[in-house]
Amino acid sequence: MILVNNPGSWTYIYPPLQHAEWHGWTPTDLIFPYFLFIVGVAIPFSFRRRLGTVAQTGHLMRHVLRRSLILIALGVAMRAIPTFDWGEMRLYGVLQRIGIVYLAAGASYIYLGARGRAVTGSILLLGYWAVMTLVPVPGYGAGDLSTEGNLASWLDRL
C-alpha cells in the first residue's frame, strides 16, 4: 500500500497499482476486501479454544472490544498526525472500518451460532442494498449509485 498511496511520482504509476475510477477493479482494489476476509477467517481459529464458559465469553468479548477500539484509535491517530486538520479528518478510514467489522464479526461469532450468523449476514446485505437504493441523497435523490450520488460516498464526505 506504500507504493499505491505514495508512489513517488504520480506521473509514472504502474497500472496495477492504480485504483479503478469507479467501475471495475485492479489488484490494488482487492487489498482491503482481502484484509476483511482474513480477519473473518482468523476469528474461528483464534476464538474456538477460548470459548466454552460464560466467564471466558465475557473476557473474550472485552478482548474483541479492546482490539477494535485500538484499531479505530490508530486509524484516527494516523490521520491526525503529523498535522491535525478537521477538514482532512476521515472518521471512516480503513483501520476504523476494519475495527468496526472485527467488532461485529467477533460479537456475532461469540454470541450467535452458524445459522444466526448466516441470517445476520443476509439481513446486513439486504439492508445495505435497501439503504443504498431507497434512501435519498441530498441533491441526487434515491437510487443514484454514481461516484458522487451514492449514500456511502455522501456520508464519507460529511
PDB file of C-alpha atoms in Angstrom:
ATOM      1  CA  MET A   1       0.000   0.000   0.000  1.00  0.00           C
ATOM      2  CA  ILE A   2       3.002   2.281   0.379  1.00  0.00           C
ATOM      3  CA  LEU A   3       3.529   2.177  -3.396  1.00  0.00           C
ATOM      4  CA  VAL A   4      -0.194   2.716  -4.001  1.00  0.00           C
ATOM      5  CA  ASN A   5      -0.651   5.700  -1.684  1.00  0.00           C
ATOM      6  CA  ASN A   6       2.838   7.218  -2.090  1.00  0.00           C
ATOM      7  CA  PRO A   7       4.269   6.179  -5.474  1.00  0.00           C
ATOM      8  CA  GLY A   8       6.926   8.896  -5.532  1.00  0.00           C
ATOM      9  CA  SER A   9       5.788  10.370  -8.830  1.00  0.00           C
ATOM     10  CA  TRP A  10       2.081  10.493  -9.651  1.00  0.00           C
ATOM     11  CA  THR A  11       3.049  10.825 -13.324  1.00  0.00           C
ATOM     12  CA  TYR A  12       4.510   7.311 -13.660  1.00  0.00           C
ATOM     13  CA  ILE A  13       2.433   4.711 -11.855  1.00  0.00           C
ATOM     14  CA  TYR A  14       2.403   1.027 -12.740  1.00  0.00           C
ATOM     15  CA  PRO A  15      -1.233   0.416 -13.871  1.00  0.00           C
ATOM     16  CA  PRO A  16      -1.984  -2.487 -11.458  1.00  0.00           C
ATOM     17  CA  LEU A  17      -1.095  -0.145  -8.579  1.00  0.00           C
ATOM     18  CA  GLN A  18      -3.792   2.366  -9.536  1.00  0.00           C
ATOM     19  CA  HIS A  19      -7.337   2.265  -8.184  1.00  0.00           C
ATOM     20  CA  ALA A  20     -10.174   1.824 -10.663  1.00  0.00           C
ATOM     21  CA  GLU A  21     -12.010   5.076 -11.284  1.00  0.00           C
ATOM     22  CA  TRP A  22     -15.433   3.671 -10.372  1.00  0.00           C
ATOM     23  CA  HIS A  23     -16.445   0.598 -12.363  1.00  0.00           C
ATOM     24  CA  GLY A  24     -14.148  -2.400 -12.462  1.00  0.00           C
ATOM     25  CA  TRP A  25     -11.166  -3.211 -10.279  1.00  0.00           C
ATOM     26  CA  THR A  26      -7.394  -3.533 -10.192  1.00  0.00           C
ATOM     27  CA  PRO A  27      -5.277  -5.718  -7.864  1.00  0.00           C
ATOM     28  CA  THR A  28      -4.985  -2.668  -5.605  1.00  0.00           C
ATOM     29  CA  ASP A  29      -8.766  -2.613  -5.112  1.00  0.00           C
ATOM     30  CA  LEU A  30      -8.689  -6.155  -3.703  1.00  0.00           C
ATOM     31  CA  ILE A  31      -6.358  -5.441  -0.780  1.00  0.00           C
ATOM     32  CA  PHE A  32      -8.983  -4.089   1.649  1.00  0.00           C
ATOM     33  CA  PRO A  33     -11.525  -6.874   0.964  1.00  0.00           C
ATOM     34  CA  TYR A  34      -8.726  -9.424   1.459  1.00  0.00           C
ATOM     35  CA  PHE A  35      -7.899  -7.850   4.830  1.00  0.00           C
ATOM     36  CA  LEU A  36     -11.540  -8.208   5.873  1.00  0.00           C
ATOM     37  CA  PHE A  37     -11.617 -11.784   4.570  1.00  0.00           C
ATOM     38  CA  ILE A  38      -8.516 -12.723   6.581  1.00  0.00           C
ATOM     39  CA  VAL A  39      -9.974 -11.094   9.709  1.00  0.00           C
ATOM     40  CA  GLY A  40     -13.091 -13.226   9.274  1.00  0.00           C
ATOM     41  CA  VAL A  41     -11.133 -16.416   8.582  1.00  0.00           C
ATOM     42  CA  ALA A  42      -8.884 -15.887  11.618  1.00  0.00           C
ATOM     43  CA  ILE A  43     -11.749 -15.415  14.098  1.00  0.00           C
ATOM     44  CA  PRO A  44     -12.811 -19.093  14.396  1.00  0.00           C
ATOM     45  CA  PHE A  45      -9.201 -20.259  14.758  1.00  0.00           C
ATOM     46  CA  SER A  46      -8.496 -17.637  17.389  1.00  0.00           C
ATOM     47  CA  PHE A  47     -11.744 -17.911  19.367  1.00  0.00           C
ATOM     48  CA  ARG A  48     -12.575 -21.624  19.271  1.00  0.00           C
ATOM     49  CA  ARG A  49     -10.324 -22.756  22.104  1.00  0.00           C
ATOM     50  CA  ARG A  50     -11.201 -19.754  24.285  1.00  0.00           C
ATOM     51  CA  LEU A  51     -14.963 -20.197  24.139  1.00  0.00           C
ATOM     52  CA  GLY A  52     -16.767 -22.525  26.485  1.00  0.00           C
ATOM     53  CA  THR A  53     -17.759 -20.841  29.710  1.00  0.00           C
ATOM     54  CA  VAL A  54     -19.692 -17.668  30.372  1.00  0.00           C
ATOM     55  CA  ALA A  55     -16.665 -16.128  32.108  1.00  0.00           C
ATOM     56  CA  GLN A  56     -14.479 -16.842  29.086  1.00  0.00           C
ATOM     57  CA  THR A  57     -17.149 -15.442  26.761  1.00  0.00           C
ATOM     58  CA  GLY A  58     -17.210 -12.134  28.635  1.00  0.00           C
ATOM     59  CA  HIS A  59     -13.418 -11.976  28.741  1.00  0.00           C
ATOM     60  CA  LEU A  60     -13.209 -12.709  25.013  1.00  0.00           C
ATOM     61  CA  MET A  61     -15.787 -10.030  24.199  1.00  0.00           C
ATOM     62  CA  ARG A  62     -13.800  -7.481  26.228  1.00  0.00           C
ATOM     63  CA  HIS A  63     -10.712  -8.538  24.247  1.00  0.00           C
ATOM     64  CA  VAL A  64     -12.581  -8.029  20.942  1.00  0.00           C
ATOM     65  CA  LEU A  65     -13.868  -4.621  22.076  1.00  0.00           C
ATOM     66  CA  ARG A  66     -10.403  -3.533  23.206  1.00  0.00           C
ATOM     67  CA  ARG A  67      -8.763  -4.637  19.950  1.00  0.00           C
ATOM     68  CA  SER A  68     -11.475  -2.902  17.902  1.00  0.00           C
ATOM     69  CA  LEU A  69     -11.053   0.355  19.813  1.00  0.00           C
ATOM     70  CA  ILE A  70      -7.277   0.183  19.331  1.00  0.00           C
ATOM     71  CA  LEU A  71      -7.718  -0.231  15.556  1.00  0.00           C
ATOM     72  CA  ILE A  72     -10.157   2.681  15.432  1.00  0.00           C
ATOM     73  CA  ALA A  73      -7.870   4.889  17.555  1.00  0.00           C
ATOM     74  CA  LEU A  74      -4.861   4.041  15.376  1.00  0.00           C
ATOM     75  CA  GLY A  75      -6.825   4.978  12.263  1.00  0.00           C
ATOM     76  CA  VAL A  76      -7.840   8.327  13.741  1.00  0.00           C
ATOM     77  CA  ALA A  77      -4.294   8.971  15.003  1.00  0.00           C
ATOM     78  CA  MET A  78      -2.801   8.237  11.572  1.00  0.00           C
ATOM     79  CA  ARG A  79      -4.958  10.967  10.054  1.00  0.00           C
ATOM     80  CA  ALA A  80      -4.321  13.398  12.924  1.00  0.00           C
ATOM     81  CA  ILE A  81      -0.520  13.084  12.922  1.00  0.00           C
ATOM     82  CA  PRO A  82       1.652  14.991  11.930  1.00  0.00           C
ATOM     83  CA  THR A  83      -0.804  17.838  11.298  1.00  0.00           C
ATOM     84  CA  PHE A  84      -4.285  17.888  12.734  1.00  0.00           C
ATOM     85  CA  ASP A  85      -6.938  19.402  10.484  1.00  0.00           C
ATOM     86  CA  TRP A  86     -10.672  18.749  10.953  1.00  0.00           C
ATOM     87  CA  GLY A  87     -11.160  19.335   7.227  1.00  0.00           C
ATOM     88  CA  GLU A  88      -8.876  16.383   6.418  1.00  0.00           C
ATOM     89  CA  MET A  89     -10.101  14.090   9.209  1.00  0.00           C
ATOM     90  CA  ARG A  90     -11.786  10.920   7.929  1.00  0.00           C
ATOM     91  CA  LEU A  91     -13.823   9.160  10.566  1.00  0.00           C
ATOM     92  CA  TYR A  92     -14.427   6.217   8.237  1.00  0.00           C
ATOM     93  CA  GLY A  93     -10.847   5.349   7.255  1.00  0.00           C
ATOM     94  CA  VAL A  94      -9.522   1.870   6.519  1.00  0.00           C
ATOM     95  CA  LEU A  95      -8.390   0.978  10.056  1.00  0.00           C
ATOM     96  CA  GLN A  96     -11.610   2.334  11.540  1.00  0.00           C
ATOM     97  CA  ARG A  97     -13.641   0.154   9.177  1.00  0.00           C
ATOM     98  CA  ILE A  98     -11.539  -2.918   9.990  1.00  0.00           C
ATOM     99  CA  GLY A  99     -12.090  -2.217  13.701  1.00  0.00           C
ATOM    100  CA  ILE A 100     -15.862  -1.922  13.246  1.00  0.00           C
ATOM    101  CA  VAL A 101     -16.049  -5.078  11.121  1.00  0.00           C
ATOM    102  CA  TYR A 102     -13.878  -7.000  13.606  1.00  0.00           C
ATOM    103  CA  LEU A 103     -16.160  -5.939  16.457  1.00  0.00           C
ATOM    104  CA  ALA A 104     -19.297  -7.009  14.581  1.00  0.00           C
ATOM    105  CA  ALA A 105     -17.793 -10.281  13.327  1.00  0.00           C
ATOM    106  CA  GLY A 106     -16.276 -11.137  16.699  1.00  0.00           C
ATOM    107  CA  ALA A 107     -19.516 -10.454  18.571  1.00  0.00           C
ATOM    108  CA  SER A 108     -21.542 -12.477  16.077  1.00  0.00           C
ATOM    109  CA  TYR A 109     -19.128 -15.418  16.375  1.00  0.00           C
ATOM    110  CA  ILE A 110     -19.212 -15.278  20.170  1.00  0.00           C
ATOM    111  CA  TYR A 111     -22.972 -14.904  20.640  1.00  0.00           C
ATOM    112  CA  LEU A 112     -24.566 -16.445  17.521  1.00  0.00           C
ATOM    113  CA  GLY A 113     -24.463 -19.904  16.028  1.00  0.00           C
ATOM    114  CA  ALA A 114     -23.795 -20.659  12.369  1.00  0.00           C
ATOM    115  CA  ARG A 115     -27.449 -20.156  11.432  1.00  0.00           C
ATOM    116  CA  GLY A 116     -27.643 -16.870  13.350  1.00  0.00           C
ATOM    117  CA  ARG A 117     -24.518 -15.606  11.583  1.00  0.00           C
ATOM    118  CA  ALA A 118     -25.950 -16.598   8.185  1.00  0.00           C
ATOM    119  CA  VAL A 119     -29.245 -14.831   8.925  1.00  0.00           C
ATOM    120  CA  THR A 120     -27.424 -11.765  10.250  1.00  0.00           C
ATOM    121  CA  GLY A 121     -25.182 -11.636   7.174  1.00  0.00           C
ATOM    122  CA  SER A 122     -28.182 -11.935   4.859  1.00  0.00           C
ATOM    123  CA  ILE A 123     -30.048  -9.184   6.703  1.00  0.00           C
ATOM    124  CA  LEU A 124     -26.986  -6.918   6.571  1.00  0.00           C
ATOM    125  CA  LEU A 125     -26.532  -7.454   2.818  1.00  0.00           C
ATOM    126  CA  LEU A 126     -30.209  -6.894   2.043  1.00  0.00           C
ATOM    127  CA  GLY A 127     -30.316  -3.927   4.409  1.00  0.00           C
ATOM    128  CA  TYR A 128     -27.264  -2.358   2.771  1.00  0.00           C
ATOM    129  CA  TRP A 129     -28.811  -2.811  -0.670  1.00  0.00           C
ATOM    130  CA  ALA A 130     -32.092  -1.274   0.540  1.00  0.00           C
ATOM    131  CA  VAL A 131     -30.381   1.708   2.156  1.00  0.00           C
ATOM    132  CA  MET A 132     -28.177   2.368  -0.886  1.00  0.00           C
ATOM    133  CA  THR A 133     -31.091   2.219  -3.333  1.00  0.00           C
ATOM    134  CA  LEU A 134     -34.013   3.618  -1.318  1.00  0.00           C
ATOM    135  CA  VAL A 135     -32.571   6.384   0.889  1.00  0.00           C
ATOM    136  CA  PRO A 136     -32.447   9.718  -0.972  1.00  0.00           C
ATOM    137  CA  VAL A 137     -29.132  11.566  -1.060  1.00  0.00           C
ATOM    138  CA  PRO A 138     -29.438  15.377  -0.902  1.00  0.00           C
ATOM    139  CA  GLY A 139     -29.037  16.750  -4.402  1.00  0.00           C
ATOM    140  CA  TYR A 140     -29.154  13.339  -6.094  1.00  0.00           C
ATOM    141  CA  GLY A 141     -32.268  11.507  -4.909  1.00  0.00           C
ATOM    142  CA  ALA A 142     -32.712   7.817  -4.170  1.00  0.00           C
ATOM    143  CA  GLY A 143     -31.107   5.019  -6.164  1.00  0.00           C
ATOM    144  CA  ASP A 144     -28.246   7.037  -7.675  1.00  0.00           C
ATOM    145  CA  LEU A 145     -25.245   4.707  -7.441  1.00  0.00           C
ATOM    146  CA  SER A 146     -22.805   7.001  -9.228  1.00  0.00           C
ATOM    147  CA  THR A 147     -19.496   8.007  -7.675  1.00  0.00           C
ATOM    148  CA  GLU A 148     -20.875  11.213  -6.194  1.00  0.00           C
ATOM    149  CA  GLY A 149     -24.552  10.319  -5.804  1.00  0.00           C
ATOM    150  CA  ASN A 150     -24.459   7.194  -3.650  1.00  0.00           C
ATOM    151  CA  LEU A 151     -25.227   7.309   0.060  1.00  0.00           C
ATOM    152  CA  ALA A 152     -21.887   5.821   1.177  1.00  0.00           C
ATOM    153  CA  SER A 153     -19.940   8.486  -0.722  1.00  0.00           C
ATOM    154  CA  TRP A 154     -22.178  11.232   0.643  1.00  0.00           C
ATOM    155  CA  LEU A 155     -21.670  10.017   4.232  1.00  0.00           C
ATOM    156  CA  ASP A 156     -17.926   9.787   3.656  1.00  0.00           C
ATOM    157  CA  ARG A 157     -17.871  13.433   2.549  1.00  0.00           C
ATOM    158  CA  LEU A 158     -19.610  14.663   5.728  1.00  0.00           C
TER     159      LEU A 158
END
